[in-house]
Structures are given as structure tokens and as C-alpha cells.
Amino acid sequence: MATETPAQDVYAPAPGVVAQANIKSYAEVAQQAEHDLAGFWAERAEEFVWYKKWDKVLDDSNPPFYKWFVGGKTNVVANCLDIHQTTWRRNKLALIWEGEDGDLRTFSYHALNREVCRFANVLRSMGVQKGDRVTIYMGRVPELPIAMLACAKVGAVHSVVYGGFSVDALASRIEDSESHVAITCDGGYMNGKIVELKKIMDEALKRCATVEQVIVVKRSGQPVTMESGRDYWYHDLMNLPVARANNGGYKCSTEEMDAEDPLYLLYTSGTTGKPKAILHTHGGYMVGIATTLKWVFDIKEDDRWWCAADPGWVTGHSYIVYGPLLLGATSFMYEGAPTYPYPNRWWSMIEKYGINILYAAPTAIRGLMRFGEAWPNRHDLSSLRLLGSVGEPINPEAWRWYYRVIGKERAPIMDTWWQTETGMFMITPLPVTPLKPGSATKPFPGVEADVLSEEGKPVAEGEEGYLVLKKPWPAMLRTIYKDPERYVQQYWRKFPGAYFTGDSARKDRDGYFWIIGRVDDVIKVSGYRLGTAEIESALVSHPAVAEAAAIGLPHEVRGNAIHAYVLLRTGHEPSEQLNDELRQHVAHEIGPIARPEKINFVNGLPKTRSGKIMRRVLRARALGLPEGDLTTLED
Ligand code: WTA
């Protein structure tokens, strides 16, 4: 395993980028933050509107239940929208949106605020109050950020479920959040096809008793069933008198929130079959994401920023919706697939809209790289100043292609390591950081990361170990919704006093971090996070399956691909047809991203004497690697 990058493979920052960087010296700010963490973050928080200033920056009296900006009153929307209404920014574009079919919609800060106010009034009129959970299950349309912002404005807690998830995944998330209101679309466009969101919602709601009202945004126009008394069209509601304030204008008051009040829940996969809801707050989250976006991607007033993630994942929450608006930036959002109708779709939009910063996942880069350089080379990409990567380690080959073919060797790549739980970038370069392809470089100022052995001791330079975070940070998750014990257990028990990330990593002699990957039962497929237990439970819900195990194996484009091992019930025989049926079954239960690449029918699974499936043995066997310690193996 190479631990050192040859000197010629270190990419010094381009002088032009350094000259205008928001932060000129990493060392300087990192030292300031190390010396006075609370003071460092307080200085950042000063840049926002607080209805009431905080009494204390960080309350660490009851770890790991840290609190930030204690006593402070604000609302993330006051800073995303309200403050821009009284400055020149009300005329600035907040959002440029292109549909897969070529539709174009733009929103100035004024227009976006107007839509959010209208919809917030609608939500209030439906009885949505501070603290209520609202499930949002939509395609990538502007009404998705509008719905999120409207929830936050009235103090409701949104729970966005990724539009690629299917019935089972959606239903379990609605059930856990106990939402009364759900927001969806008739259908969404993806790769030239329609995803039948409303139909999936209808099926999910058969299992969820709490939902009383469903709001449906019309996007695809195909017929859907509207249940009278429960389902309402968004456009009808938006035109009702209730959408207006008393004086007739589209105004709506912003709910005053405590800094520590919940802003949203976001379900993510962990080690059990039941997805956990990560809880983020108004105050600290806002300060953390705006600071990281401003410093890492060097956002300038006239920039056009494109985060190509899905708003349904944390990347979209922090860096499509809230982060850019907090900075008063112009954000671009695209509805569809990167290769629709041709593999130059992304590059043509960069040219068309003059995008300055592109933030994407390695899997997308690898996918587009497959089609060759001719596609990007047909377009003028000279507007690009910075590039970014997120979601999984970027392999050096893809890094170099991205750097050379897309960035024309001018645009540095910000490889940002972070998680749903961290809310904000944690290990990441700044534009002034010398880069090594494949390394996320150094912790963001104020973040303390380390690599530990099983015994909790820092490992030697270049050695692999567990990645931990040793200090609290403002955008950190506060708990797992309804399950504080699981929060403690999952993240804070393995290494007392430190947050365990679930990743393994190593640190080189320059203090650069190299993320290796998950060491728990989480598989990253195309950057999407899935739990082995979720896939296994989908498989065993099929009548032919007695037992199942899922593992991730390396895949050229997707990073990892799911391979499942299935033990059939008596009376069922392995066949091609059953193989296809099971793969389809998982896609139907969880969503197409969870469809196993391959299913292997087996006569038994390697288990410990206590009955736990030893997935690492399956992995080692599949890869032809040493199987390691087998003393706990039952058979
Ligand atoms: C992985 C996504 C290497 C990692 C924002 C982490 C990365 C998990 C990187 C969180 C990166 C994310 N380099 N690995 N730059 N960014 N990861 O919650 O395994 O969907 O633990 O958040 O993605 O995934 P999540």
C-alpha cells in the first residue's frame, strides 16, 4: 500500500486561485481555532442575524450531547432569505434550475422568498406548527428546496426522503418520523423516464397511519389518483387566499427558533436494518455549513455554484439548499441524469450557464470519464475555477482526469470528507492547500481528526486505523431522533471522548488524511449510503429466501457494487429467473440503487457461534484475499 505521494504528484495551488482566496493561510486560521475553539466559531456566528445573541458558544457539560450558541435565537431562513430582501441581493438570482427536458426556471432572492412565504402560509393553514415533522418525497424540482425552506420558516422539522427510494424505505421513514403532512410530486423525470412518486407515496401510506394531508406538486403530468380529503394539488393551495398574508401580499413571518431547535431529520443507513434519523439544528448547523462553503469553495458574489448532488441527501441539504443561500450565492440545480440525452449534458450546462464551481461525486466523474474526452472537449469549460468531490474516496485516475480534462489544470479539486452526521465538511483542502490526488488533505480549522488503533491509541504514520473526531463542531448531529442511547452507542462508545466515524483512514508524514472506506456494515454504492442489513431484510422478505448476506465489492464506476449471498427455503431451486426476480425485489423494496449486482445462491453462510454473519469472510473469499481470524466461525 503506497503511503507516500511522489513529490511530482503534489499539486501546488494555482497563483490566481491563491491571490483571491477567501482564506490565504490555512495555518493561521487553524492555529486560531486550535487555540480558542469557541472564540473561533463565535467570530463566524457574528456574521449572521440572531434575534437574540447566544449566552454561551459551546456547552460541553454533558458530552456527547453538545450544545452550540446556547440561548441564541434565530432561524436559518432569516439568514437564507429574509436578510436578502432589504439589500440589492433581492434582485440577484438565488436559483437557476434546468429540467431534464430542457425546461428552465430561475428565481431571484425576491421570487424565491415569495414562493417560500406562500407555501409557508399554506403549511400554517394546514395546521403545521413548530416542531411538527413533515415528510418530503420529491424529484429534483425547485419546489423541493421551497418546501424545505417553508418548513424551516414555520419551525417545522423536514424529513426529506430521497426520490430514488421505494415503498418500503419511504414507509419506514414516514412511520418513524410520525409526519402528519407529506409533500410529493406526481412524477419525476430521470433518464427520460418517469419515476412514479405519487404512486409510491400512495402505496407507502397504506402502512402509515399518521399522514393526514398530502400535497402534490405537478411535474410530469401523468394521471395520478388523488384521494379526496387527503390529497391536494400544490398549485391549487398556492392560489388560495390562505397563501396570502392579511394585507394581501405574499408575506409570512419567520418563526423564532432556539439555536438548538431541530431544523431537520435525515435518515441514513447504519449497522442495523432500521435507518436512523440524524437530527440537525438551526443555529450551529447554519454557522458550520456557511463557513465551510465560503472557505473551501471560495464563493464569490458573482459566482455560479453547482452542487450536482441530490437535495435528498445531506450534500444537497447543506450545499444546494441552505449553504449557498446563507452566503447569498447563485446556485444551479439540475433535475435529471448526467448522460441524458447524451454524455455531454453536464458539460453543455456548464458552458450554457457559465458555472464557476462544480461539486460532484467520484462515481459521476468515473461514469462520464468512460465516454471519453471528446464530449467535454466540445464545450467551453473555461468558466470553471474550482472543482469538488464528495461521497467516497476519489481514485487518483479519476482525480487526474477531472483535473486535466474538466479543470484544464487550472481548477484545484476540493476533495471534501464528511458525513450526514457531521453536517459540514470536516477533512478538506482549502483552495490554498497543496493537493495530493486521492487525499482529502487536512481537517478544516477547528476540527481535530485522528487515526486510532483498536485499543484507541494513535497509529503510526502511514498505518491504517479508525478515523475519529476529537472535538465537537457546530454542525454536528445532536442525536438520533427518538433514540439518544443509540446515538451514544453508535458514535461515542468505541473510543471514549471521541466521535467514531465508521471509516478507516491513514495519515501520511505531512499530516494528510487518506480515507480508505467504511469499516462497519455500510456500503457506498455510487456515493449512496446503504446498510447491508437493509438489503438483507429486503431479500428475506421474499418468500423464496431463508437467509441472506450482502457485501460490497469494488466496482469500476460505482465504487462498490452489492453482491448478495442467498440461502433458499426448501422447495425453491436456484434459477436465472429467480435471480432476476430477487434483484428486482430489492429494487422494488428499497429503490433501484439497492439492486444487487449479483446474487449467489449458497448452501450456507459463514457465521459466528452467536449467529452473526461474517461478511468479511464472504468479502475475502470473493476477492481471493486471506480470510483472517476464523476462530469465531461456527462451521
Ligand atoms: C464517505 C456524504 C472518502 C465516507 C457527505 C463517509 C468519503 C461516508 C468522502 C458518509 C471523501 C464521504 N473521501 N470518503 N471525500 N466523503 N465519504 O453520510 O465513507 O452519505 O463515512 O455523507 O461517505 O456518507 P454520507
XYZ file of C-alpha atoms and ligand atoms in Angstrom:
660
model
C 0.000 0.000 0.000
C 1.605 3.264 -1.115
C 1.635 5.728 1.746
C 3.713 8.461 0.212
C 2.809 10.503 -2.795
C 5.793 11.105 -5.054
C 6.836 14.759 -4.931
C 5.889 15.286 -8.592
C 2.366 14.239 -7.703
C 1.747 17.108 -5.300
C -0.255 19.838 -6.981
C 0.646 23.297 -5.777
C -2.266 25.728 -5.723
C -2.550 27.948 -8.786
C -1.299 31.501 -8.076
C -4.504 33.005 -9.497
C -6.629 30.962 -7.109
C -4.453 31.828 -4.114
C -4.451 35.530 -4.910
C -8.195 35.814 -4.470
C -8.820 33.049 -1.914
C -11.159 33.921 0.958
C -8.624 32.345 3.315
C -4.994 32.948 2.425
C -3.308 30.899 5.134
C -4.622 27.601 6.412
C -2.060 27.532 9.214
C -3.125 30.895 10.554
C -6.842 30.114 10.885
C -6.195 26.541 12.021
C -3.997 27.862 14.829
C -6.543 30.432 15.864
C -9.223 27.732 16.035
C -6.996 25.333 17.906
C -6.111 27.979 20.424
C -9.689 29.148 21.037
C -12.363 26.927 19.521
C -15.328 28.800 21.000
C -13.898 32.185 20.036
C -13.209 30.963 16.517
C -16.784 29.806 15.935
C -18.279 32.817 17.716
C -16.485 35.068 15.253
C -18.079 33.127 12.370
C -21.514 33.267 14.012
C -21.305 37.046 14.276
C -21.878 37.198 10.519
C -25.495 36.083 10.911
C -28.750 37.553 12.088
C -29.679 36.477 15.598
C -32.992 37.607 17.068
C -31.205 37.215 20.368
C -27.494 36.654 20.781
C -26.250 33.462 22.451
C -25.194 33.340 26.097
C -22.632 30.624 25.596
C -20.894 29.427 22.417
C -20.350 25.805 23.408
C -21.912 23.891 26.243
C -19.836 20.766 26.745
C -21.075 19.979 30.236
C -22.943 16.848 29.170
C -20.946 15.085 26.450
C -21.711 13.764 23.881
C -24.827 15.949 23.982
C -23.045 19.134 22.982
C -24.923 22.376 22.509
C -23.878 25.351 20.418
C -24.807 29.028 20.706
C -26.854 28.277 23.781
C -29.602 30.798 24.434
C -29.316 32.242 20.924
C -32.478 32.792 18.882
C -32.517 32.696 15.107
C -33.967 30.827 12.150
C -31.845 29.550 9.295
C -34.419 31.052 6.887
C -33.978 34.504 8.418
C -30.416 34.243 7.135
C -31.135 32.389 3.877
C -33.927 34.645 2.646
C -35.168 37.370 4.968
C -31.929 39.342 5.175
C -31.517 39.454 1.410
C -34.889 41.134 0.888
C -33.695 44.519 2.059
C -30.463 44.657 0.054
C -29.570 44.643 -3.655
C -29.494 40.876 -3.431
C -33.276 40.710 -3.742
C -32.671 41.068 -7.472
C -29.837 38.538 -7.583
C -30.511 35.030 -8.839
C -30.753 32.596 -5.970
C -31.599 29.545 -8.041
C -31.232 28.564 -11.667
C -32.930 25.291 -12.458
C -32.853 23.171 -15.589
C -35.249 20.266 -16.048
C -34.162 17.100 -17.743
C -36.479 18.023 -20.604
C -34.709 21.368 -21.017
C -37.184 23.472 -19.012
C -35.559 26.500 -17.442
C -36.770 28.248 -14.291
C -34.984 30.969 -12.394
C -35.689 32.548 -9.020
C -34.289 35.793 -7.742
C -33.938 36.089 -3.973
C -37.160 38.071 -4.090
C -39.017 35.439 -6.112
C -37.736 32.548 -4.032
C -38.741 34.295 -0.834
C -42.186 34.969 -2.254
C -42.742 31.294 -3.084
C -41.435 30.185 0.290
C -43.719 32.653 2.097
C -46.720 31.492 0.089
C -46.051 27.875 0.849
C -45.251 28.571 4.500
C -48.677 30.228 4.783
C -50.233 27.139 3.214
C -48.462 24.862 5.680
C -49.555 27.006 8.619
C -53.141 26.977 7.348
C -52.977 23.176 7.307
C -52.052 23.209 10.955
C -48.307 22.649 10.636
C -46.618 24.055 13.718
C -43.222 24.446 15.257
C -41.708 21.039 15.935
C -44.047 19.081 13.624
C -42.361 16.702 11.227
C -43.126 16.941 7.515
C -42.015 14.266 5.053
C -40.846 15.475 1.653
C -40.545 12.903 -1.134
C -39.999 14.649 -4.442
C -37.985 14.748 -7.608
C -35.297 17.373 -8.086
C -37.574 20.320 -8.770
C -37.432 23.855 -7.338
C -40.461 23.081 -5.161
C -38.233 20.724 -3.170
C -36.000 23.487 -1.746
C -39.089 25.705 -1.496
C -40.815 23.062 0.647
C -37.749 22.611 2.844
C -37.378 26.342 3.394
C -41.092 26.785 4.069
C -40.954 24.067 6.734
C -37.942 25.699 8.366
C -39.623 29.095 8.201
C -42.599 27.923 10.239
C -40.358 25.945 12.589
C -41.411 22.518 11.312
C -38.826 19.756 11.015
C -38.468 18.413 7.499
C -37.596 14.859 6.718
C -36.603 14.607 3.074
C -36.646 11.093 1.674
C -34.524 10.643 -1.428
C -36.757 10.398 -4.525
C -34.972 7.234 -5.676
C -36.173 5.291 -2.652
C -39.095 2.968 -2.957
C -42.150 1.977 -0.946
C -40.569 0.179 1.956
C -37.812 2.716 2.544
C -40.306 5.592 2.317
C -42.895 3.984 4.577
C -40.433 3.142 7.340
C -39.145 6.737 7.327
C -42.637 8.219 7.476
C -43.592 5.855 10.276
C -40.558 6.707 12.353
C -40.956 10.470 11.917
C -44.737 10.355 12.555
C -45.385 13.082 9.993
C -48.930 14.385 9.563
C -48.183 16.091 6.283
C -46.326 14.689 3.290
C -45.252 16.555 0.163
C -44.604 14.792 -3.124
C -44.785 15.163 -6.926
C -46.984 13.357 -9.431
C -43.814 12.037 -11.047
C -40.212 12.982 -11.565
C -38.056 12.793 -14.689
C -34.975 10.645 -14.589
C -33.124 9.385 -17.627
C -36.037 10.029 -19.940
C -38.421 8.014 -17.808
C -40.980 8.994 -15.216
C -40.494 7.941 -11.609
C -43.995 7.481 -10.218
C -43.515 9.296 -6.952
C -47.186 9.773 -6.070
C -47.941 6.119 -6.732
C -45.091 5.051 -4.456
C -46.319 7.507 -1.831
C -49.856 6.065 -2.084
C -48.518 2.569 -1.520
C -46.363 3.676 1.398
C -49.276 5.499 3.020
C -51.278 2.294 3.214
C -48.876 1.459 6.040
C -48.573 4.909 7.633
C -51.494 5.974 9.732
C -50.153 9.353 10.823
C -50.308 11.170 7.471
C -53.497 13.190 7.153
C -52.660 15.510 4.286
C -50.639 15.045 1.124
C -49.550 17.935 -1.074
C -48.767 17.042 -4.684
C -46.613 19.150 -6.993
C -47.439 18.686 -10.664
C -44.315 17.998 -12.660
C -44.646 15.095 -15.075
C -48.367 15.451 -15.722
C -49.203 11.748 -15.895
C -52.513 10.731 -14.282
C -52.395 10.083 -10.548
C -55.012 9.108 -8.005
C -55.989 11.944 -5.685
C -57.714 10.813 -2.529
C -60.397 13.305 -1.676
C -59.991 14.928 1.727
C -56.353 13.839 1.917
C -54.572 14.851 -1.295
C -54.260 18.433 -2.558
C -52.522 19.919 -5.567
C -49.746 22.299 -4.622
C -50.761 24.801 -7.317
C -54.343 24.878 -6.009
C -53.203 25.522 -2.453
C -50.759 28.215 -3.539
C -53.627 30.142 -5.134
C -55.907 30.028 -2.131
C -56.409 33.193 -0.104
C -54.658 31.486 2.842
C -51.398 31.663 0.897
C -51.543 35.421 1.282
C -50.941 37.410 4.400
C -53.691 39.661 5.793
C -52.636 42.650 3.749
C -52.896 40.640 0.568
C -49.176 40.286 -0.151
C -47.233 37.079 -0.115
C -45.631 37.655 3.256
C -45.157 35.316 6.134
C -43.494 35.723 9.490
C -40.438 33.632 10.245
C -40.723 31.573 13.413
C -38.193 32.498 16.074
C -36.215 29.363 16.863
C -33.827 28.454 19.589
C -30.325 27.830 18.221
C -30.679 24.226 19.357
C -34.189 23.658 17.953
C -34.306 20.929 15.306
C -34.179 22.002 11.666
C -34.398 18.623 10.017
C -34.209 14.873 10.249
C -32.305 12.957 7.633
C -32.421 9.199 7.624
C -29.224 7.381 6.925
C -28.022 3.813 6.996
C -26.142 2.337 9.864
C -25.381 -1.097 11.177
C -28.934 -2.261 11.755
C -31.784 -2.703 9.302
C -33.635 0.260 10.748
C -32.413 3.551 9.268
C -31.653 6.197 11.850
C -32.795 9.788 11.743
C -29.902 12.180 12.145
C -31.040 15.387 13.803
C -29.630 18.786 12.820
C -30.391 22.168 14.359
C -30.901 25.779 13.273
C -28.005 27.628 14.906
C -24.793 25.639 14.836
C -25.622 23.939 11.556
C -26.075 27.292 9.837
C -22.737 28.608 11.088
C -20.882 25.403 10.181
C -22.129 24.953 6.644
C -21.871 28.598 5.591
C -18.304 28.892 6.869
C -17.127 25.685 5.224
C -18.755 26.544 1.891
C -17.319 30.030 1.871
C -13.797 28.963 2.742
C -13.476 25.697 0.856
C -15.244 26.662 -2.354
C -14.228 30.263 -2.068
C -17.676 31.501 -3.031
C -17.621 34.986 -4.516
C -20.528 37.340 -5.008
C -20.652 36.813 -8.773
C -20.061 33.051 -8.749
C -22.369 30.433 -10.140
C -22.119 27.410 -7.923
C -23.260 23.932 -8.911
C -23.522 21.150 -6.382
C -24.600 18.224 -8.544
C -25.788 16.066 -5.647
C -29.413 15.226 -4.923
C -31.183 17.552 -2.483
C -32.456 14.395 -0.784
C -29.021 13.655 0.662
C -27.060 15.656 3.174
C -24.858 17.113 0.448
C -27.935 18.674 -1.101
C -29.306 19.897 2.232
C -26.098 21.628 3.247
C -24.684 22.702 -0.078
C -27.561 23.033 -2.573
C -30.202 24.490 -0.309
C -29.002 26.112 2.912
C -25.291 26.876 2.421
C -25.462 28.845 -0.849
C -28.489 30.869 0.297
C -26.778 31.746 3.568
C -23.965 33.216 1.503
C -26.337 34.989 -0.874
C -24.878 32.950 -3.721
C -26.352 31.816 -7.030
C -26.929 28.096 -7.084
C -27.586 25.938 -10.117
C -29.707 22.804 -9.856
C -30.350 20.137 -12.490
C -33.174 17.668 -12.436
C -32.011 14.673 -14.370
C -29.355 12.156 -15.304
C -25.815 13.286 -16.265
C -25.917 11.419 -19.553
C -29.382 12.419 -20.752
C -29.863 12.617 -23.662
C -26.114 12.464 -24.367
C -22.956 12.203 -22.270
C -22.252 15.915 -22.759
C -25.281 17.077 -20.750
C -23.274 18.290 -17.760
C -20.602 19.947 -19.876
C -23.158 21.704 -22.038
C -24.864 23.150 -18.954
C -21.548 24.360 -17.517
C -20.990 26.230 -20.760
C -24.574 27.457 -21.058
C -24.821 28.859 -17.533
C -21.171 29.784 -17.059
C -20.742 27.635 -13.959
C -17.675 28.610 -11.916
C -17.563 25.819 -9.362
C -18.614 22.214 -9.842
C -19.025 19.900 -6.864
C -19.726 16.276 -7.803
C -19.303 12.667 -6.725
C -16.427 10.486 -7.945
C -18.908 7.954 -9.304
C -20.347 10.597 -11.641
C -16.857 11.601 -12.748
C -15.914 7.982 -13.424
C -19.187 7.414 -15.249
C -18.611 10.405 -17.526
C -14.928 9.591 -17.964
C -15.952 6.300 -19.599
C -17.412 8.191 -22.553
C -14.073 9.804 -23.336
C -12.667 13.310 -23.612
C -14.390 14.213 -26.846
C -17.666 15.006 -25.031
C -16.306 17.612 -22.604
C -13.885 18.900 -25.229
C -16.787 20.030 -27.394
C -17.630 22.639 -24.760
C -16.112 25.800 -23.390
C -15.434 24.947 -19.744
C -13.210 27.956 -19.133
C -15.629 29.437 -16.588
C -14.654 26.700 -14.078
C -12.401 27.962 -11.320
C -12.739 25.253 -8.681
C -13.851 21.636 -8.613
C -15.031 19.430 -5.784
C -15.503 15.788 -4.918
C -17.571 14.085 -2.220
C -19.136 10.832 -1.123
C -16.355 8.300 -1.410
C -12.618 8.229 -1.955
C -11.749 9.546 -5.409
C -9.281 7.236 -7.108
C -6.186 9.050 -8.418
C -7.008 8.119 -12.031
C -10.414 9.811 -11.876
C -8.872 12.739 -9.957
C -6.333 13.353 -12.723
C -8.935 13.108 -15.458
C -11.196 15.557 -13.627
C -8.252 17.899 -13.063
C -6.895 17.757 -16.615
C -9.947 17.340 -18.841
C -12.553 19.295 -16.892
C -10.481 21.770 -14.877
C -7.846 22.225 -17.642
C -5.166 22.010 -14.948
C -6.284 25.372 -13.603
C -9.022 24.401 -11.179
C -7.965 22.713 -7.940
C -10.096 19.812 -6.683
C -11.528 20.140 -3.178
C -11.923 16.541 -2.021
C -14.243 17.019 0.951
C -14.644 14.241 3.507
C -17.725 14.447 5.697
C -20.943 12.632 6.619
C -24.676 13.045 7.121
C -23.801 13.176 10.799
C -21.161 15.888 10.530
C -23.441 18.188 8.501
C -20.440 20.102 7.131
C -17.041 19.418 5.507
C -14.617 18.029 8.085
C -11.452 16.971 6.262
C -10.911 19.041 3.176
C -8.435 21.214 1.341
C -8.832 24.951 1.114
C -8.009 26.487 -2.274
C -4.546 27.318 -0.923
C -3.756 23.726 0.110
C -1.247 21.735 -1.986
C -3.178 18.704 -3.249
C -2.383 15.023 -3.452
C -4.765 13.057 -5.694
C -6.850 10.730 -3.539
C -6.289 12.544 -0.230
C -8.905 14.770 1.423
C -5.844 16.540 2.905
C -6.317 18.179 6.334
C -9.003 18.822 8.913
C -10.976 22.034 8.492
C -9.876 24.677 11.028
C -11.350 23.810 14.412
C -11.706 20.131 13.533
C -9.420 17.642 15.202
C -9.184 14.293 13.458
C -7.024 11.310 14.267
C -6.444 7.707 13.286
C -6.623 5.208 16.145
C -5.848 1.541 16.678
C -8.368 -0.956 18.056
C -7.007 -0.071 21.507
C -7.660 3.612 20.954
C -4.020 4.645 20.517
C -2.918 6.852 17.606
C -1.425 4.592 14.931
C 1.990 5.157 13.383
C 2.375 7.359 10.324
C 1.088 5.639 7.183
C -0.721 2.915 9.099
C -4.398 2.164 8.710
C -6.731 2.728 11.652
C -10.099 4.079 12.733
C -10.897 7.658 11.820
C -12.151 9.684 14.798
C -13.001 13.303 15.550
C -11.828 14.620 18.863
C -13.587 17.937 19.294
C -17.212 18.982 18.873
C -18.121 21.139 15.860
C -21.156 23.389 15.382
C -22.912 21.478 12.554
C -22.621 18.140 14.334
C -25.654 15.907 14.724
C -27.246 16.397 18.114
C -28.740 12.948 18.471
C -30.536 10.170 16.663
C -34.191 11.140 16.710
C -36.083 9.309 19.459
C -33.025 7.217 20.252
C -30.366 9.081 22.253
C -28.957 5.802 23.548
C -28.242 4.655 20.006
C -26.519 7.998 19.365
C -24.154 7.390 22.261
C -23.677 3.727 21.426
C -23.067 4.186 17.725
C -20.680 7.094 17.759
C -19.174 7.683 21.180
C -18.681 4.335 22.874
C -15.943 2.679 20.853
C -13.391 5.362 21.740
C -14.304 7.282 24.889
C -14.266 11.033 24.349
C -14.060 10.752 20.567
C -16.627 10.541 17.779
C -16.138 7.376 15.749
C -16.823 7.937 12.058
C -17.237 4.348 10.861
C -14.384 4.954 8.383
C -10.840 3.732 8.267
C -8.040 6.013 7.175
C -4.334 6.662 7.378
C -2.316 9.778 7.876
C 0.890 10.445 5.959
C 4.012 12.244 7.075
C 2.631 15.627 6.027
C -0.424 15.089 8.206
C -2.621 14.428 5.140
C -5.553 12.061 5.632
C -6.276 9.249 3.191
C -9.761 7.857 3.662
C -9.919 4.146 2.941
C -13.603 3.405 3.437
C -16.271 2.126 5.784
C -15.349 -0.450 8.365
C -18.918 -1.032 9.531
C -21.814 -2.653 7.701
C -22.388 0.289 5.418
C -21.842 0.031 1.662
C -21.279 3.080 -0.506
C -22.790 2.475 -3.944
C -22.333 5.369 -6.355
C -21.762 7.501 -3.264
C -25.149 6.459 -1.843
C -25.099 5.043 1.610
C -26.820 1.689 2.141
C -26.798 -0.724 5.050
C -26.129 -4.409 4.476
C -28.932 -5.148 6.942
C -31.460 -3.168 4.883
C -30.600 -5.129 1.742
C -30.670 -8.418 3.618
C -34.022 -7.680 5.180
C -35.437 -6.810 1.742
C -34.151 -10.137 0.431
C -35.591 -12.234 3.250
C -38.959 -10.537 2.783
C -39.180 -12.556 -0.462
C -40.979 -15.883 0.084
C -38.190 -17.937 -1.519
C -35.418 -16.636 0.716
C -34.447 -18.174 4.049
C -31.276 -16.203 4.749
C -29.220 -13.564 3.013
C -25.956 -11.683 3.339
C -24.915 -8.599 1.381
C -21.429 -7.246 0.835
C -19.831 -4.523 -1.264
C -17.210 -5.447 -3.829
C -15.121 -2.956 -5.825
C -16.787 -1.622 -8.973
C -15.071 0.495 -11.592
C -17.724 3.190 -11.895
C -19.869 2.887 -8.795
C -17.046 2.450 -6.301
C -18.791 -0.534 -4.790
C -21.378 -2.939 -6.112
C -23.687 -5.038 -3.975
C -23.189 -8.781 -4.052
C -25.695 -10.893 -2.180
C -25.485 -14.459 -0.935
C -28.809 -16.181 -0.622
C -29.891 -19.385 1.036
C -33.220 -20.542 -0.385
C -36.107 -22.049 1.548
C -36.786 -25.721 0.866
C -38.983 -26.153 -2.140
C -37.206 -23.368 -4.084
C -34.486 -24.034 -6.620
C -31.855 -21.608 -7.871
C -32.577 -20.334 -11.387
C -31.745 -17.394 -13.636
C -35.332 -16.289 -13.331
C -35.336 -16.330 -9.539
C -32.025 -14.492 -9.570
C -33.564 -11.662 -11.622
C -36.688 -11.699 -9.530
C -34.743 -11.253 -6.298
C -32.683 -8.394 -7.686
C -35.878 -6.739 -8.840
C -37.485 -7.391 -5.466
C -34.751 -5.455 -3.642
C -35.088 -2.583 -6.122
C -38.815 -2.537 -5.527
C -38.486 -2.616 -1.741
C -35.675 -0.107 -1.236
C -35.052 1.562 -4.588
C -33.103 0.957 -7.809
C -29.785 1.987 -6.206
C -30.005 -1.008 -3.889
C -30.444 -3.562 -6.688
C -27.726 -6.187 -6.177
C -25.204 -6.501 -8.995
C -25.079 -10.226 -8.452
C -26.861 -12.847 -6.407
C -25.088 -16.046 -5.481
C -27.154 -18.984 -4.299
C -25.347 -20.770 -1.477
C -25.915 -23.740 0.837
C -24.779 -21.936 3.963
C -23.384 -18.637 5.245
C -20.290 -18.131 7.372
C -21.487 -17.250 10.856
C -20.126 -16.728 14.307
C -21.285 -19.093 17.025
C -23.673 -16.410 18.158
C -25.254 -16.379 14.710
C -23.810 -13.164 13.284
C -22.996 -13.374 9.585
C -19.274 -12.866 8.974
C -19.454 -10.644 5.939
C -15.725 -10.038 5.956
C -15.209 -13.750 5.257
C -17.511 -13.556 2.249
C -15.655 -10.487 1.049
C -12.233 -12.029 1.489
C -13.343 -15.141 -0.376
C -14.857 -13.176 -3.231
C -11.685 -11.121 -3.587
C -9.306 -14.049 -3.084
C -7.796 -12.409 -0.005
C -6.654 -14.065 3.231
C -9.687 -14.818 5.366
C -8.121 -13.630 8.611
C -9.054 -14.845 12.050
C -11.636 -17.606 11.746
C -11.693 -18.756 15.360
C -15.172 -17.420 15.952
C -16.525 -19.102 12.822
C -19.197 -21.618 13.702
C -18.531 -24.102 10.954
C -17.709 8.520 2.610
C -21.825 12.064 2.394
C -13.700 9.482 1.039
C -17.180 8.074 3.964
C -21.362 13.534 2.519
C -18.213 8.644 4.932
C -15.861 9.919 1.664
C -19.474 8.467 4.163
C -15.723 11.268 1.257
C -20.590 9.395 4.584
C -14.470 11.676 0.691
C -17.720 10.969 2.074
N -13.500 10.747 0.614
N -14.854 9.052 1.553
N -14.253 12.897 0.245
N -16.889 11.888 1.524
N -17.106 9.773 2.148
O -23.445 10.182 5.190
O -17.180 6.678 3.999
O -23.838 9.836 2.706
O -18.252 7.976 6.170
O -22.372 11.651 3.595
O -19.106 8.723 2.797
O -21.691 9.263 3.712
P -22.940 10.210 3.813
